Short mmCIF file of C-alpha atoms in Angstrom, two decimals:
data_model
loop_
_atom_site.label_atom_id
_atom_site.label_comp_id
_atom_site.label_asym_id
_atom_site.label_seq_id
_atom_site.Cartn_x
_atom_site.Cartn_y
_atom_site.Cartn_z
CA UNK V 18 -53.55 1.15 -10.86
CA UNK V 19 -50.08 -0.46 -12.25
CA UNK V 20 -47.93 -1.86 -9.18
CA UNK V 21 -45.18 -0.01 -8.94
CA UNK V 22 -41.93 -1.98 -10.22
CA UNK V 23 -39.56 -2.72 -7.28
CA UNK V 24 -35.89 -1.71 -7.79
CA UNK V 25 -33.43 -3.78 -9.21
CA UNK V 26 -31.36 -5.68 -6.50
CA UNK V 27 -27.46 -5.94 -6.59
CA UNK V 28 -24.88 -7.11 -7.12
CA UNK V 29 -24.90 -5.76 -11.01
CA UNK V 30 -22.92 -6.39 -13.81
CA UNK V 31 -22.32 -2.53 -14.28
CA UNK V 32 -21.33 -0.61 -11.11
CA UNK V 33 -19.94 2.55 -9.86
CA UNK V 34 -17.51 3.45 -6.88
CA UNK V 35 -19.15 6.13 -6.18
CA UNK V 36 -17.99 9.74 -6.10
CA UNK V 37 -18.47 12.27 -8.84
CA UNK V 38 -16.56 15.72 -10.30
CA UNK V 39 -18.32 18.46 -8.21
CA UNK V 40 -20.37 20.76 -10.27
CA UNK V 41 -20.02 24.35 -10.10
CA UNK V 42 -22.96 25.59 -8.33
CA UNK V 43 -21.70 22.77 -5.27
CA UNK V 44 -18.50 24.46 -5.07
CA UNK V 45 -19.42 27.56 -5.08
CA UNK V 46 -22.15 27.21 -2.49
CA UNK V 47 -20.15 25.40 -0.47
CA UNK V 48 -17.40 28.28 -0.74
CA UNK V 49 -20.23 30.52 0.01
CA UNK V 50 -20.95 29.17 3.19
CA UNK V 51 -17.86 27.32 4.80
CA UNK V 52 -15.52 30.07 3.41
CA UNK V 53 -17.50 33.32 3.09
CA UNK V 54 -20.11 32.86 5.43
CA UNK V 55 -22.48 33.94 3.19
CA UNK V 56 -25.19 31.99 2.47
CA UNK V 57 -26.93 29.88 5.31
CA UNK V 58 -26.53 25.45 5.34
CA UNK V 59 -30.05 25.69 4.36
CA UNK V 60 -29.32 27.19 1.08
CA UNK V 61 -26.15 25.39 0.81
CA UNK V 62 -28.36 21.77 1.06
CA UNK V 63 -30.49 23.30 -1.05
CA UNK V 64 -27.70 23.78 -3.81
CA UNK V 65 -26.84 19.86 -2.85
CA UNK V 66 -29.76 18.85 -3.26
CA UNK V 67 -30.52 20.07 -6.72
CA UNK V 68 -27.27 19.07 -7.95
CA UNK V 69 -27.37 15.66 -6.72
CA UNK V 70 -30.63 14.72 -8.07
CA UNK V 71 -29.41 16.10 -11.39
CA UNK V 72 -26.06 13.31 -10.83
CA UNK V 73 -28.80 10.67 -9.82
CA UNK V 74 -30.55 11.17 -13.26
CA UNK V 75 -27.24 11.37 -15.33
CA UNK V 76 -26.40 7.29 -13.25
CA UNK V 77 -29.62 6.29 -14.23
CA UNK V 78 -29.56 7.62 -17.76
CA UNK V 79 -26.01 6.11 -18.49
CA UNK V 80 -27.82 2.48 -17.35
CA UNK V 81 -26.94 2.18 -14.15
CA UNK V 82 -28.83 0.02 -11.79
CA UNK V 83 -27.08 1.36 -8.52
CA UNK V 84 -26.60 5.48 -7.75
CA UNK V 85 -24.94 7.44 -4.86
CA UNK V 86 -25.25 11.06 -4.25
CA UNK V 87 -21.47 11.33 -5.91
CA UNK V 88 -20.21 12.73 -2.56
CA UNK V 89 -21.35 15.66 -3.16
CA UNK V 90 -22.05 17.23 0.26
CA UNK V 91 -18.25 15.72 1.25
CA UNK V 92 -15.07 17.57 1.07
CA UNK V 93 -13.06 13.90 1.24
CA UNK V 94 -13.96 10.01 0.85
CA UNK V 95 -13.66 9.40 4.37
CA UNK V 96 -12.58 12.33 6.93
CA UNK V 97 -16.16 13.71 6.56
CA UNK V 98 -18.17 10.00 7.88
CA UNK V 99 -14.85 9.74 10.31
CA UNK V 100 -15.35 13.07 11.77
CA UNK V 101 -19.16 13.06 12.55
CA UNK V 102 -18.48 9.71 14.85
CA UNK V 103 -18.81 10.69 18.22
CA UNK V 104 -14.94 10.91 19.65
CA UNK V 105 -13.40 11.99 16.45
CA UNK V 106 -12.44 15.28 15.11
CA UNK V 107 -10.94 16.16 12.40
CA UNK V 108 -8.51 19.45 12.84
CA UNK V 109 -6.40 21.80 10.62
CA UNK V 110 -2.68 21.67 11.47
CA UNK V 111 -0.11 22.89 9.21
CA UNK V 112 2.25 20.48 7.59
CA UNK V 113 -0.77 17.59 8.04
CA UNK V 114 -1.51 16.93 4.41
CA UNK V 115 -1.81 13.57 2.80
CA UNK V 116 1.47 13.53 0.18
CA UNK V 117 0.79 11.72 -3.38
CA UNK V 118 2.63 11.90 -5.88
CA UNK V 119 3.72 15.35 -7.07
CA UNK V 120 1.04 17.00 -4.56
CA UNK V 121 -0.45 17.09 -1.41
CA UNK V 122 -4.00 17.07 0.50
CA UNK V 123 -4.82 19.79 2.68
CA UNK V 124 -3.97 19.59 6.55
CA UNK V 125 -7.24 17.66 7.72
CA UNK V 126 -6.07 15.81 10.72
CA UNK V 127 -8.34 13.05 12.01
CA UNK V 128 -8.27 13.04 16.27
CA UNK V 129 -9.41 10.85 18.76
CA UNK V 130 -10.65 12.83 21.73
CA UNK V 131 -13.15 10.65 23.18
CA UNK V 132 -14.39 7.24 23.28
CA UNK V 133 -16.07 6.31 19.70
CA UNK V 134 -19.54 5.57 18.49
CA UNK V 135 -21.80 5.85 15.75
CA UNK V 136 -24.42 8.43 17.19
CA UNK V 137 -28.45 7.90 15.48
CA UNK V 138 -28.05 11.11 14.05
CA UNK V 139 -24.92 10.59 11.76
CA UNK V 140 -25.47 13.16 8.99
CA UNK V 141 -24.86 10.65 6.50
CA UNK V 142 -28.01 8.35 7.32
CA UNK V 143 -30.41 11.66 6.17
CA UNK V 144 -27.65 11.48 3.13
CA UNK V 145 -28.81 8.13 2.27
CA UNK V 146 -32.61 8.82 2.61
CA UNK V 147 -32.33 11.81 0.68
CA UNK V 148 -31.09 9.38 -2.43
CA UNK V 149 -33.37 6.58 -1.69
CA UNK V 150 -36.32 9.23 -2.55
CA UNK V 151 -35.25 10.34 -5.85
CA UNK V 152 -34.33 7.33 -7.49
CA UNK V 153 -36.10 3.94 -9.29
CA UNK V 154 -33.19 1.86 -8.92
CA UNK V 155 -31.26 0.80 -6.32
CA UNK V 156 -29.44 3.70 -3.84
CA UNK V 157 -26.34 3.06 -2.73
CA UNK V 158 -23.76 5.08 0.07
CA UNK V 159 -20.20 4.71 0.25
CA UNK V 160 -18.68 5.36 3.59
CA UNK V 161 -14.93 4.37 4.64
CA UNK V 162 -14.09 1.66 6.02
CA UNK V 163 -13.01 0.38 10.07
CA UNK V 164 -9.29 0.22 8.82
CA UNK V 165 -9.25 4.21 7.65
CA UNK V 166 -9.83 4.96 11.22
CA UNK V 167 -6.74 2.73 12.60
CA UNK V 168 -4.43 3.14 9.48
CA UNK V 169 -5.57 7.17 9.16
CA UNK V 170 -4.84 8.41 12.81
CA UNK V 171 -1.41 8.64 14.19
CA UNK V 172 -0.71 7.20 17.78
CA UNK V 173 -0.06 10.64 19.23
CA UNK V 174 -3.42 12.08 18.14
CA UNK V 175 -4.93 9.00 20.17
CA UNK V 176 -6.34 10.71 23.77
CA UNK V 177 -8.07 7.89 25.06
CA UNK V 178 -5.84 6.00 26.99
CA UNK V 179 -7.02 2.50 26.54
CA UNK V 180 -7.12 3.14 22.88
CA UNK V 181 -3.35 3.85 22.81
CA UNK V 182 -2.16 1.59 25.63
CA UNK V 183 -4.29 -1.61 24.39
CA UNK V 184 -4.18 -2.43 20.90
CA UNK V 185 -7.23 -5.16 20.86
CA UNK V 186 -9.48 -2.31 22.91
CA UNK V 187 -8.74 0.29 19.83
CA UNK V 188 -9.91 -2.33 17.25
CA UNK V 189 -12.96 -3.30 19.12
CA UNK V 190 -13.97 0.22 19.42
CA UNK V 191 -13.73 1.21 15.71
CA UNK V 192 -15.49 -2.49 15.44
CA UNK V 193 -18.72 -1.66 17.53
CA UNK V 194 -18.71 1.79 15.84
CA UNK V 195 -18.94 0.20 12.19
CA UNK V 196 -21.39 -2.30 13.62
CA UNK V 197 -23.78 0.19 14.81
CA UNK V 198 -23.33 1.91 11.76
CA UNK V 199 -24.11 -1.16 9.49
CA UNK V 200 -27.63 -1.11 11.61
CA UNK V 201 -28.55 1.97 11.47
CA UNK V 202 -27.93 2.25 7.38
CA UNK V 203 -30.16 -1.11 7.65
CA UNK V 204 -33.06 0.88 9.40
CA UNK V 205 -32.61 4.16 7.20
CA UNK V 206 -33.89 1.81 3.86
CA UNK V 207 -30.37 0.72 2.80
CA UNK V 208 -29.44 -2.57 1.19
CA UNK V 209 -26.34 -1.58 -0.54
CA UNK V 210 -23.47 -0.41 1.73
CA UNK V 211 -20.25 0.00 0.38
CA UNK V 212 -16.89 0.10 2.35
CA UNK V 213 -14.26 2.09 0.92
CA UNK V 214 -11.07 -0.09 2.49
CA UNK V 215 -8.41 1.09 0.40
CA UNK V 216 -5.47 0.32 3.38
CA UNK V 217 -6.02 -3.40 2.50
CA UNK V 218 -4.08 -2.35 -0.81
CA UNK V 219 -2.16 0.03 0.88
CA UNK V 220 -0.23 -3.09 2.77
CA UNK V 221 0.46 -4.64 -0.46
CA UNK V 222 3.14 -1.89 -1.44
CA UNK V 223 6.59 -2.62 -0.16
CA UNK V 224 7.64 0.89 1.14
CA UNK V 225 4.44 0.87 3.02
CA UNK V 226 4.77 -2.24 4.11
CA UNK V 227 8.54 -1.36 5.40
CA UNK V 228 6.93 2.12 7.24
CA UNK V 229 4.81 -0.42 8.85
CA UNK V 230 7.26 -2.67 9.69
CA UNK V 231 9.66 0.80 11.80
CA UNK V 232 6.45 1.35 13.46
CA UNK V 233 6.74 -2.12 15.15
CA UNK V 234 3.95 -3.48 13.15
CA UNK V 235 3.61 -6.29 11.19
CA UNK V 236 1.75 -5.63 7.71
CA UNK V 237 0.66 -8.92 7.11
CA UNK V 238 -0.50 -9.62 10.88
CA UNK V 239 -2.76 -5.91 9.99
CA UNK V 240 -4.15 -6.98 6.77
CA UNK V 241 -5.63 -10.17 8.82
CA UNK V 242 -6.87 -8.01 11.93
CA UNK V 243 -8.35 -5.31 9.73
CA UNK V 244 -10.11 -8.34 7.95
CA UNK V 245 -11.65 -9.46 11.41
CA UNK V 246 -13.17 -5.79 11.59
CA UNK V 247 -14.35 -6.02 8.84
CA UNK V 248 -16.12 -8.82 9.33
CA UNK V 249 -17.25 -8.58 12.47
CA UNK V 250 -18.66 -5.23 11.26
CA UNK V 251 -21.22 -6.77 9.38
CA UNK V 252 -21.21 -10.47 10.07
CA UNK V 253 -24.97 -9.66 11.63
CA UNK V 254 -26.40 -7.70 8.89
CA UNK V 255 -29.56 -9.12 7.69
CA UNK V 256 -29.40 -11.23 4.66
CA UNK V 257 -31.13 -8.62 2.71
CA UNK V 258 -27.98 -6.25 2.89
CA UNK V 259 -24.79 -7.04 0.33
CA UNK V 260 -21.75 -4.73 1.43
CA UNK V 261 -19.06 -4.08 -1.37
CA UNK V 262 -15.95 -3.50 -0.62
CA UNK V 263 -13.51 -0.77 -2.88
CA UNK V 264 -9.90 -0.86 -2.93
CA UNK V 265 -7.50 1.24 -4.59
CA UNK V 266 -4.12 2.90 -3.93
CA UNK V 267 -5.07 6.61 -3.27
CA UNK V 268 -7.34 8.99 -5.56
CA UNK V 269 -6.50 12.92 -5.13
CA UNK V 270 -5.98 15.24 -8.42
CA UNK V 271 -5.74 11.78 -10.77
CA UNK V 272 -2.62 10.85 -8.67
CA UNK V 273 -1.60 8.13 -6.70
CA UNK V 274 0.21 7.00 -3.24
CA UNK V 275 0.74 3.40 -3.74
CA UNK V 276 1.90 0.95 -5.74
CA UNK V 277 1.96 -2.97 -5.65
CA UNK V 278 0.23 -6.44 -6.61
CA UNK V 279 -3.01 -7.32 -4.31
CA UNK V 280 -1.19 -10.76 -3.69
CA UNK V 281 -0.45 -10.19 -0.17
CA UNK V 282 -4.14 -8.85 1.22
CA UNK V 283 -5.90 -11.26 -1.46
CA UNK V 284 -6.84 -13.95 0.95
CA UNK V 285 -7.61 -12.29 3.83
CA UNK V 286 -9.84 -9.92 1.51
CA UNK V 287 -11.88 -12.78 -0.47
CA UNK V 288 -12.18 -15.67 2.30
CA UNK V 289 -11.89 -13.56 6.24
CA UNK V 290 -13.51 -10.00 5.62
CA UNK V 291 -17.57 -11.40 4.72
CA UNK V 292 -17.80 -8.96 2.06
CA UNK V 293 -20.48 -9.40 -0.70
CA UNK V 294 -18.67 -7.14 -4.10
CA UNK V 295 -15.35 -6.07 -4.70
CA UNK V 296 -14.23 -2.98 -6.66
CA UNK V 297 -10.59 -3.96 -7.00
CA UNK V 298 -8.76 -1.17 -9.03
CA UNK V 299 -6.71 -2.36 -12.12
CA UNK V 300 -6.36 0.48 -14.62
CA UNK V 301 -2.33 0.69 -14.15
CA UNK V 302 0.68 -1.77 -13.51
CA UNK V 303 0.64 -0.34 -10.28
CA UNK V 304 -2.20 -2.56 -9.65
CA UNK V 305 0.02 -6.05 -10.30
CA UNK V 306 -1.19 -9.07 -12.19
CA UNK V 307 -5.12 -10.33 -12.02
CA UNK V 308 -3.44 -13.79 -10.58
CA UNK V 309 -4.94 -12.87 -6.69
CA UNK V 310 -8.55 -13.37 -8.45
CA UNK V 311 -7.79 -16.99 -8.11
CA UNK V 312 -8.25 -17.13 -4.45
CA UNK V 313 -11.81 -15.58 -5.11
CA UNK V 314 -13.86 -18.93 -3.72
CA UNK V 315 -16.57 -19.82 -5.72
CA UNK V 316 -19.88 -18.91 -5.22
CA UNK V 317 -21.95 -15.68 -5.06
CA UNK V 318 -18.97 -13.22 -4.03
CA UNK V 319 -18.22 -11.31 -7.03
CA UNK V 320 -15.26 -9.20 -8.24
CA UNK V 321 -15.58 -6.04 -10.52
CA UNK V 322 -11.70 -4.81 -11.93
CA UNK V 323 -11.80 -1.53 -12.46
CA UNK V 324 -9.94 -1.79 -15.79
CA UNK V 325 -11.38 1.93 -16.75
CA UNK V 326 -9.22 4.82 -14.90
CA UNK V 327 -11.27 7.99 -13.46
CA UNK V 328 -7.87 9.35 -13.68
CA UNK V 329 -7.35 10.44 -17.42
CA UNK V 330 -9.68 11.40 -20.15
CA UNK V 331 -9.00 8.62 -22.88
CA UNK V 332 -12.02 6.91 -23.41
CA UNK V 333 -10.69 2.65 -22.95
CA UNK V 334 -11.13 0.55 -26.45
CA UNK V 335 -14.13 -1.88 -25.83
CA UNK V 336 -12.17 -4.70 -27.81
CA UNK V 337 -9.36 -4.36 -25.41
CA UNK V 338 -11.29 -4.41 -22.23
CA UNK V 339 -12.68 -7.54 -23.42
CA UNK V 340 -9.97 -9.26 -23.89
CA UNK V 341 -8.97 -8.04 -20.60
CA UNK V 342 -11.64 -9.71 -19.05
CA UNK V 343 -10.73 -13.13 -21.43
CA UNK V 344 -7.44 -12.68 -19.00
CA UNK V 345 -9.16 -12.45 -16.06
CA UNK V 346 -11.57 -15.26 -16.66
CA UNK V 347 -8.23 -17.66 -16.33
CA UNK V 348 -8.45 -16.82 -12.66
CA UNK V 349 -11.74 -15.95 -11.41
CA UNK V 350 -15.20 -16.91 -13.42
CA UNK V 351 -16.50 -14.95 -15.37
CA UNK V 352 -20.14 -15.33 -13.79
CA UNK V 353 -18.57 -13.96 -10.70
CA UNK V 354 -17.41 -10.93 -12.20
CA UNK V 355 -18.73 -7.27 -13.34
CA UNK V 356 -17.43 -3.88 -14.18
CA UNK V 357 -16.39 -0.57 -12.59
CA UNK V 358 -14.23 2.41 -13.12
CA UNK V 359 -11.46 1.76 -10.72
CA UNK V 360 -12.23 4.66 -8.61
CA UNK V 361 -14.36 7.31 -7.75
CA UNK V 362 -14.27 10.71 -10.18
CA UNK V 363 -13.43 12.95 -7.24
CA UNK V 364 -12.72 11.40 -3.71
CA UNK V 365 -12.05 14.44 -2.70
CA UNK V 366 -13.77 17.74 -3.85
CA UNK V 367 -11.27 18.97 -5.44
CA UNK V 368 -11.91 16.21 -7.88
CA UNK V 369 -9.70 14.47 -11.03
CA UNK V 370 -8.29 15.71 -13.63
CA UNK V 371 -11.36 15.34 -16.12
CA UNK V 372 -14.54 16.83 -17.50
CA UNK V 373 -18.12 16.12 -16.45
CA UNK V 374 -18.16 14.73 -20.22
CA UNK V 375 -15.08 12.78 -19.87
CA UNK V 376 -16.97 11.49 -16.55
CA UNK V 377 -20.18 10.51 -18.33
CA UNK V 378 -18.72 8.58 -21.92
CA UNK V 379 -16.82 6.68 -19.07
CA UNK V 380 -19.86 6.02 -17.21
CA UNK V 381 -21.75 5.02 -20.44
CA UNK V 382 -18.35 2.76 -21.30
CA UNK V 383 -18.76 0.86 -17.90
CA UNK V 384 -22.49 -0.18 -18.91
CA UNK V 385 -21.67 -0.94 -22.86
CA UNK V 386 -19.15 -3.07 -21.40
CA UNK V 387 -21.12 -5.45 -19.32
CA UNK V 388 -23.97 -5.71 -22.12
CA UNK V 389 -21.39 -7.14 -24.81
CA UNK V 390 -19.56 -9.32 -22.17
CA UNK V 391 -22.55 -10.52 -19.60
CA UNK V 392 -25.81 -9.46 -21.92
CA UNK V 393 -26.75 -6.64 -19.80
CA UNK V 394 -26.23 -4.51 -16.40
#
C-alpha cells in the first residue's frame, strides 16, 4: 500500500484570510432555523456541512495549500468565537450596530457577565475537526483575536468588577482565555491558527486614535499592551504550531471603518506580538505606504500584502501586482513574503459585494501570483 502523503506545512506562498460569500442553501437554512424555527440545528449542520466541503474543494482546486470552512456556520468574524467564551454574551440592543461607511452592522452587542474562559467544548474546536477530515492539505481556523474582546466591549457592558475597576486584571483575563484556547486548538489536530487582530490597524487611524485618546487612553501605550496579549497568548505553543496574524481596517458590505498607514502599530506587530504570518491589507491608499515592512526583522516571520481587494469585482493585472511586489521588496525581502487577498470575502454573512465567480478568479489570481513571483504556492 502507497503511504499516504502528509499535508503540506505553512507558511505558503499563496494564502487566504479566510472567510467566504455564503452560498444560498447556508442562508437559507440558517434563516430556516434561527429565524423561522423551522428546520432543526441538525439539519441546519447538515446544510453546513455540505456546503463547506463543497468551499474546501473549490480552495484546494484554485491551488491552495491552506483551507478554512469560509465561516460558514458564523454570522460575524468574531462575535460568534467571542460569544461562546464562558462570561460573554452577545445581546441585541437597538441603536448597537457597528457604523462603516455609508452603512451599519446589526445591533450585536458583546457583554461581559461573568468571569472569562475558554470552556473544552467551544463550538469552534468540532469546527476545526470537521475541516481537518475533509481535506489533503493543510486546515486552517480563523478566530479573533485577545484585542477584539478589549477594543469590542464598552466599559459599561463590563459586570465583573475587577474587570472594570483594574485594567491589568481585564487584560490577563482575555490573556488566559486566548491561552487556553491556543491549547486546546493544539489538541483538536491544529497547526495553523490564525488571529484576526484588526484593532492593531484600527490605532493607526487618527480619528480613532483621538476617540482613544477622550476615553483617557493612550493609543500607542494599547497597541504595545495588546501586543503583550498577544504574545503571551501563544508564547507556549509548541513549535509545531505557526499563528498568522490578519489585519485590516473593517470588512462589512465591501466597506470600510478605518483609514491610515500601519507605521504606528508596525513595531510592536513584527518584533513584541510572537506571531509567525502576517496578512497585512494593502488593496487601497487607506492602507499607507509599504515603508512599515522595513521593521519586519529578518528571519522566518513572513508578510503577505493583500494587494488583491475582496471588496470589488475587477480582477487585479498580474503585471501590476508584480511590480507591486518589486516595491515592496525595497523594504522587506522578498523570501519573507507571500500573497493574500486583503480580506476575507464575507466577514460577516451578509458578505461583499461580489459573486461566488468574482470570489474564485480572485482566488485563482492569488495562486498565479505566487507561481510567477516565488515559483509556486
Amino acid at each position: 500500500m502507497a503511504a499516504i502523503a502528509a499535508a503540506p506545512t505553512p507558511p505558503f506562498r499563496a494564502d487566504v484570510v479566510g472567510s467566504f460569500l455564503r452560498p444560498a442553501s447556508v442562508k437559507a437554512a440558517r434563516k430556516a432555523h434561527l429565524e423561522e424555527r423551522r428546520i432543526s440545528a441538525e439539519e441546519l449542520k447538515a446544510v453546513e456541512d455540505a456546503a463547506i466541503i463543497d468551499v474546501i474543494r473549490m480552495q484546494e482546486a484554485a491551488g491552495l495549500k491552506a483551507v478554512t470552512d469560509g465561516e460558514f456556520r458564523r454570522a460575524w468574524w468574531h462575535f460568534d468565537f467571542m460569544g461562546m467564551l464562558d462570561g460573554l454574551d452577545i445581546i441585541q440592543r437597538e441603536g448597537g450596530g457597528i457604523q462603516f461607511h455609508g452603512t451599519a452592522t446589526k445591533a450585536d452587542v458583546p457583554v461581559i457577565n461573568g468571569p472569562l474562559d475558554f470552556p473544552d467544548d467551544h463550538p469552534m474546536l468540532e469546527h476545526f475537526k470537521f475541516v481537518k477530515a475533509h481535506t489533503s492539505v493543510t486546515p486552517k481556523i480563523s478566530i479573533p483575536g485577545p484585542s477584539a474582546i478589549h477594543f469590542r466591549i464598552a466599559e459599561d457592558d463590563i459586570h465583573v468588577p475587577e474587570y472594570k475597576h483594574d485594567a491589568e486584571a481585564y487584560f490577563e483575563a482575555i490573556t488566559a482565555t486566548y491561552r487556553k484556547a491556543v491549547a486546546a486548538f493544539y489538541a483538536a489536530g491544529c497547526r495553523y491558527l490564525q488571529m484576526d487582530d484588526i484593532f492593531f490597524a484600527y490605532l493607526c487611524d487618527p480619528k480613532i486614535r483621538e476617540e482613544r485618546r477622550a476615553r483617557g487612553e493612550d493609543p500607542d501605550w494599547l497597541i504595545g499592551r495588546y501586543a503583550k496579549m498577544m504574545h503571551d497568548a501563544i508564547a507556549d505553543r509548541p513549535a509545531d504550531m505557526l499563528i498568522g496574524m490578519h489585519m485590516c481596517r473593517g470588512n462589512f458590505k465591501s466597506t470600510w471603518v478605518a483609514e491610515g498607514a500601519y507605521d504606528p502599530a508596525a513595531d510592536a506587530v513584527f518584533n513584541q506580538t510572537g506571531v509567525d504570518i502576517y496578512f497585512m491589507e494593502y488593496d487601497s491608499e487607506r492602507a499607507g505606504g509599504l515603508e512599515p515592512l522595513r521593521l519586519l526583522p529578518k528571519g522566518s516571520k513572513r508578510v503577505l500584502p493583500g494587494f488583491i481587494t475582496t471588496k470589488t469585482a475587477e480582477l487585479e493585472d498580474l503585471d501590476d501586482l508584480k511590480r507591486k511586489f518589486d516595491a515592496a521588496s525595497k523594504y522587506a525581502d522578498i523570501d519573507q513574503l507571500g500573497i493574500a487577498p486583503q480580506c476575507g470575502f464575507a466577514s460577516t454573512e451578509e458578505g461583499n459585494a461580489i459573486t461566488e465567480d468574482d470570489q474564485k478568479r480572485k482566488l485563482e489570481l492569488v495562486v498565479k501570483t505566487a507561481e510567477a513571483i516565488w515559483g509556486g504556492v
